[in-house]
């Protein structure tokens, strides 16, 4: 599977996940966001993970230990050491 295809799947999953939650009148919570962070991380997409983390903060979602560890893991696996250091300092 190409990186482009992976990226398209990530976007579809992200949109699908939140659309289904809205249809069921469920407000995304920390666990919902953490699941998506893991999905983006497994795809090696630290940029999308970082964007989602910033979206969480704007939505008033407070990070938990899973969020912190996932963000650091995603950045490290993507060789985004600057991003990992920035999140480490933020925590």
XYZ file of N, CA, C and O in Angstrom:
364
model
N 0.846 -1.169 0.000
C 0.000 0.000 0.000
C 0.895 1.238 0.000
O 1.836 1.319 0.753
N 0.583 2.191 -0.825
C 1.413 3.387 -0.914
C 1.112 4.349 0.232
O 0.075 4.263 0.887
N 2.028 5.273 0.441
C 1.837 6.280 1.483
C 0.615 7.120 1.169
O -0.166 7.447 2.055
N 0.413 7.434 -0.103
C -0.749 8.230 -0.494
C -2.033 7.498 -0.133
O -2.965 8.083 0.402
N -2.082 6.220 -0.388
C -3.261 5.431 -0.068
C -3.469 5.387 1.441
O -4.589 5.529 1.926
N -2.386 5.202 2.204
C -2.488 5.205 3.660
C -3.064 6.515 4.153
O -3.918 6.537 5.030
N -2.600 7.618 3.583
C -3.074 8.927 3.990
C -4.564 9.074 3.704
O -5.304 9.613 4.523
N -5.008 8.605 2.572
C -6.431 8.672 2.231
C -7.254 7.841 3.206
O -8.327 8.247 3.635
N -6.743 6.667 3.565
C -7.448 5.817 4.518
C -7.532 6.483 5.887
O -8.560 6.412 6.556
N -6.454 7.132 6.306
C -6.449 7.834 7.589
C -7.522 8.908 7.604
O -8.285 9.022 8.567
N -7.571 9.706 6.536
C -8.549 10.787 6.465
C -9.967 10.231 6.486
O -10.835 10.756 7.176
N -10.190 9.164 5.731
C -11.529 8.563 5.701
C -11.902 8.033 7.070
O -13.027 8.206 7.528
N -10.964 7.367 7.742
C -11.227 6.816 9.059
C -11.554 7.928 10.042
O -12.510 7.846 10.812
N -10.765 8.989 10.017
C -10.952 10.131 10.911
C -12.331 10.736 10.698
O -13.084 10.946 11.655
N -12.678 11.008 9.445
C -13.995 11.602 9.147
C -15.112 10.644 9.525
O -16.114 11.048 10.116
N -14.972 9.363 9.185
C -15.988 8.359 9.486
C -16.207 8.260 10.994
O -17.342 8.244 11.469
N -15.116 8.183 11.733
C -15.186 8.016 13.189
C -15.996 9.137 13.826
O -16.927 8.901 14.586
N -15.651 10.376 13.508
C -16.343 11.503 14.119
C -17.750 11.692 13.564
O -18.647 12.095 14.299
N -17.974 11.377 12.309
C -19.326 11.462 11.740
C -20.255 10.480 12.455
O -21.367 10.829 12.845
N -19.788 9.247 12.634
C -20.603 8.234 13.323
C -20.892 8.653 14.763
O -21.999 8.439 15.264
N -19.932 9.255 15.405
C -20.159 9.713 16.769
C -21.230 10.799 16.799
O -22.120 10.773 17.657
N -21.165 11.747 15.869
C -22.171 12.808 15.812
C -23.555 12.233 15.532
O -24.544 12.668 16.124
N -23.625 11.246 14.613
C -24.909 10.609 14.302
C -25.529 9.968 15.546
O -26.738 9.968 15.713
N -24.704 9.412 16.397
C -25.166 8.747 17.630
C -25.250 9.722 18.805
O -25.521 9.325 19.926
N -25.003 11.008 18.504
C -25.025 12.065 19.508
C -24.052 11.791 20.651
O -24.349 11.987 21.827
N -22.869 11.324 20.267
C -21.800 11.048 21.228
C -20.713 12.101 21.040
O -20.255 12.339 19.923
N -20.331 12.725 22.141
C -19.274 13.733 22.105
C -17.916 13.034 22.170
O -17.696 12.227 23.070
N -17.002 13.315 21.225
C -15.671 12.711 21.305
C -15.009 13.040 22.645
O -15.093 14.169 23.121
N -14.369 12.049 23.246
C -13.688 12.245 24.511
C -12.222 11.864 24.359
O -11.748 11.592 23.251
N -11.516 11.842 25.468
C -10.077 11.577 25.435
C -9.774 10.217 24.806
O -8.828 10.085 24.037
N -10.599 9.210 25.103
C -10.358 7.877 24.537
C -10.535 7.884 23.018
O -9.767 7.239 22.301
N -11.535 8.616 22.538
C -11.759 8.713 21.084
C -10.552 9.320 20.388
O -10.088 8.817 19.368
N -10.074 10.412 20.947
C -8.909 11.069 20.368
C -7.664 10.187 20.468
O -6.875 10.110 19.522
N -7.481 9.520 21.600
C -6.305 8.658 21.759
C -6.294 7.528 20.736
O -5.237 7.167 20.213
N -7.460 6.976 20.435
C -7.548 5.921 19.419
C -7.070 6.453 18.074
O -6.292 5.795 17.374
N -7.516 7.638 17.720
C -7.085 8.224 16.447
C -5.592 8.531 16.450
O -4.917 8.341 15.428
N -5.069 8.977 17.571
C -3.620 9.217 17.656
C -2.847 7.930 17.398
O -1.836 7.931 16.691
N -3.329 6.829 17.939
C -2.679 5.535 17.722
C -2.764 5.144 16.248
O -1.786 4.670 15.659
N -3.932 5.356 15.629
C -4.103 5.024 14.201
C -3.109 5.812 13.356
O -2.413 5.245 12.507
N -3.021 7.118 13.587
C -2.085 7.936 12.825
C -0.645 7.529 13.120
O 0.200 7.539 12.230
N -0.388 7.174 14.351
C 0.954 6.740 14.723
C 1.354 5.461 14.026
O 2.478 5.331 13.544
N 0.438 4.504 13.958
C 0.745 3.241 13.277
C 1.000 3.465 11.790
O 1.733 2.711 11.171
N 0.414 4.520 11.242
C 0.645 4.866 9.844
C 1.898 5.725 9.688
O 2.266 6.093 8.569
N 2.545 6.063 10.813
C 3.772 6.864 10.756
C 3.537 8.319 10.442
O 4.413 9.015 9.942
N 2.340 8.810 10.741
C 1.981 10.177 10.386
C 2.026 11.079 11.618
O 1.006 11.340 12.253
N 3.214 11.565 11.939
C 3.358 12.426 13.112
C 2.699 13.784 12.886
O 2.200 14.397 13.833
N 2.666 14.244 11.656
C 2.034 15.536 11.362
C 0.552 15.484 11.698
O 0.024 16.385 12.361
N -0.121 14.433 11.256
C -1.547 14.301 11.526
C -1.793 14.120 13.028
O -2.744 14.673 13.577
N -0.930 13.374 13.695
C -1.050 13.202 15.142
C -0.894 14.536 15.858
O -1.655 14.857 16.770
N 0.088 15.315 15.440
C 0.301 16.631 16.050
C -0.891 17.546 15.807
O -1.335 18.257 16.713
N -1.422 17.523 14.589
C -2.603 18.342 14.270
C -3.783 17.947 15.150
O -4.504 18.802 15.666
N -3.986 16.641 15.303
C -5.088 16.156 16.125
C -4.886 16.542 17.594
O -5.841 16.937 18.269
N -3.661 16.473 18.077
C -3.379 16.870 19.459
C -3.702 18.345 19.681
O -4.287 18.717 20.702
N -3.370 19.182 18.708
C -3.692 20.608 18.827
C -5.205 20.815 18.783
O -5.743 21.671 19.497
N -5.895 20.019 17.967
C -7.360 20.071 17.908
C -7.951 19.684 19.277
O -8.914 20.293 19.739
N -7.356 18.687 19.910
C -7.807 18.270 21.246
C -7.699 19.438 22.222
O -8.639 19.709 22.977
N -6.564 20.106 22.205
C -6.353 21.221 23.121
C -7.359 22.338 22.860
O -7.921 22.907 23.802
N -7.608 22.644 21.585
C -8.578 23.689 21.237
C -9.985 23.306 21.681
O -10.791 24.177 21.996
N -10.282 22.013 21.687
C -11.606 21.525 22.090
C -11.752 21.427 23.598
O -12.800 21.046 24.104
N -10.663 21.707 24.318
C -10.708 21.653 25.768
C -10.478 20.262 26.343
O -10.698 20.037 27.530
N -10.025 19.333 25.493
C -9.726 17.972 25.959
C -8.353 18.001 26.638
O -7.371 18.421 26.035
N -8.305 17.573 27.878
C -7.030 17.527 28.601
C -6.328 16.202 28.320
O -6.955 15.154 28.311
N -5.035 16.292 28.066
C -4.244 15.092 27.795
C -4.168 14.208 29.032
O -4.137 14.703 30.151
N -4.105 12.912 28.799
C -3.837 11.971 29.883
C -2.516 11.263 29.586
O -1.839 11.580 28.594
N -2.150 10.320 30.418
C -0.874 9.618 30.264
C -0.792 8.887 28.927
O 0.266 8.867 28.284
N -1.908 8.322 28.467
C -1.934 7.629 27.173
C -1.641 8.615 26.045
O -0.866 8.322 25.130
N -2.234 9.787 26.120
C -1.999 10.818 25.091
C -0.527 11.195 25.043
O 0.075 11.238 23.964
N 0.049 11.479 26.195
C 1.461 11.866 26.245
C 2.353 10.777 25.645
O 3.198 11.046 24.798
N 2.152 9.561 26.109
C 2.989 8.455 25.630
C 2.804 8.205 24.140
O 3.774 7.941 23.420
N 1.573 8.294 23.677
C 1.300 8.064 22.252
C 1.970 9.126 21.399
O 2.597 8.810 20.382
N 1.850 10.384 21.795
C 2.479 11.463 21.018
C 3.998 11.310 20.964
O 4.603 11.471 19.897
N 4.591 11.000 22.091
C 6.044 10.802 22.094
C 6.443 9.601 21.238
O 7.422 9.664 20.487
N 5.679 8.528 21.322
C 5.953 7.329 20.531
C 5.804 7.597 19.038
O 6.656 7.191 18.236
N 4.739 8.292 18.660
C 4.509 8.618 17.246
C 5.657 9.457 16.704
O 6.193 9.175 15.628
N 6.044 10.477 17.445
C 7.136 11.348 16.994
C 8.448 10.570 16.878
O 9.183 10.721 15.896
N 8.728 9.737 17.851
C 9.976 8.969 17.828
C 10.013 8.006 16.652
O 11.024 7.915 15.942
N 8.917 7.298 16.408
C 8.874 6.332 15.303
C 8.951 7.008 13.941
O 9.439 6.416 12.987
N 8.475 8.253 13.863
C 8.531 9.001 12.605
C 9.833 9.796 12.486
O 10.000 10.570 11.555
N 10.746 9.607 13.451
C 12.013 10.333 13.500
C 11.796 11.844 13.588
O 12.611 12.621 13.112
N 10.682 12.227 14.201
C 10.357 13.636 14.426
C 10.813 13.997 15.841
O 10.022 14.184 16.748
N 12.132 14.055 16.011
C 12.695 14.279 17.334
C 12.406 15.685 17.854
O 12.205 15.878 19.049
N 12.333 16.642 16.958
C 11.992 18.003 17.373
C 10.563 18.026 17.929
O 10.303 18.643 18.961
N 9.645 17.337 17.261
C 8.271 17.257 17.746
C 8.196 16.570 19.095
O 7.468 17.009 19.991
N 8.977 15.498 19.268
C 8.990 14.777 20.546
C 9.488 15.680 21.673
O 8.901 15.703 22.764
N 10.529 16.440 21.393
C 11.071 17.349 22.411
C 10.047 18.435 22.739
O 9.844 18.778 23.911
N 9.380 18.958 21.725
C 8.373 20.001 21.968
C 7.235 19.476 22.832
O 6.790 20.165 23.756
N 6.756 18.252 22.561
C 5.693 17.678 23.394
C 6.209 17.397 24.802
O 5.505 17.619 25.777
N 7.429 16.937 24.903
C 8.018 16.657 26.223
C 8.057 17.933 27.062
O 7.689 17.936 28.236
N 8.486 19.029 26.446
C 8.550 20.306 27.145
C 7.150 20.778 27.512
O 6.915 21.292 28.616
N 6.185 20.565 26.611
C 4.803 20.977 26.863
C 4.225 20.259 28.080
O 3.502 20.849 28.879
N 4.549 18.970 28.215
C 4.001 18.184 29.317
C 4.569 18.673 30.622
O 4.040 18.606 31.651
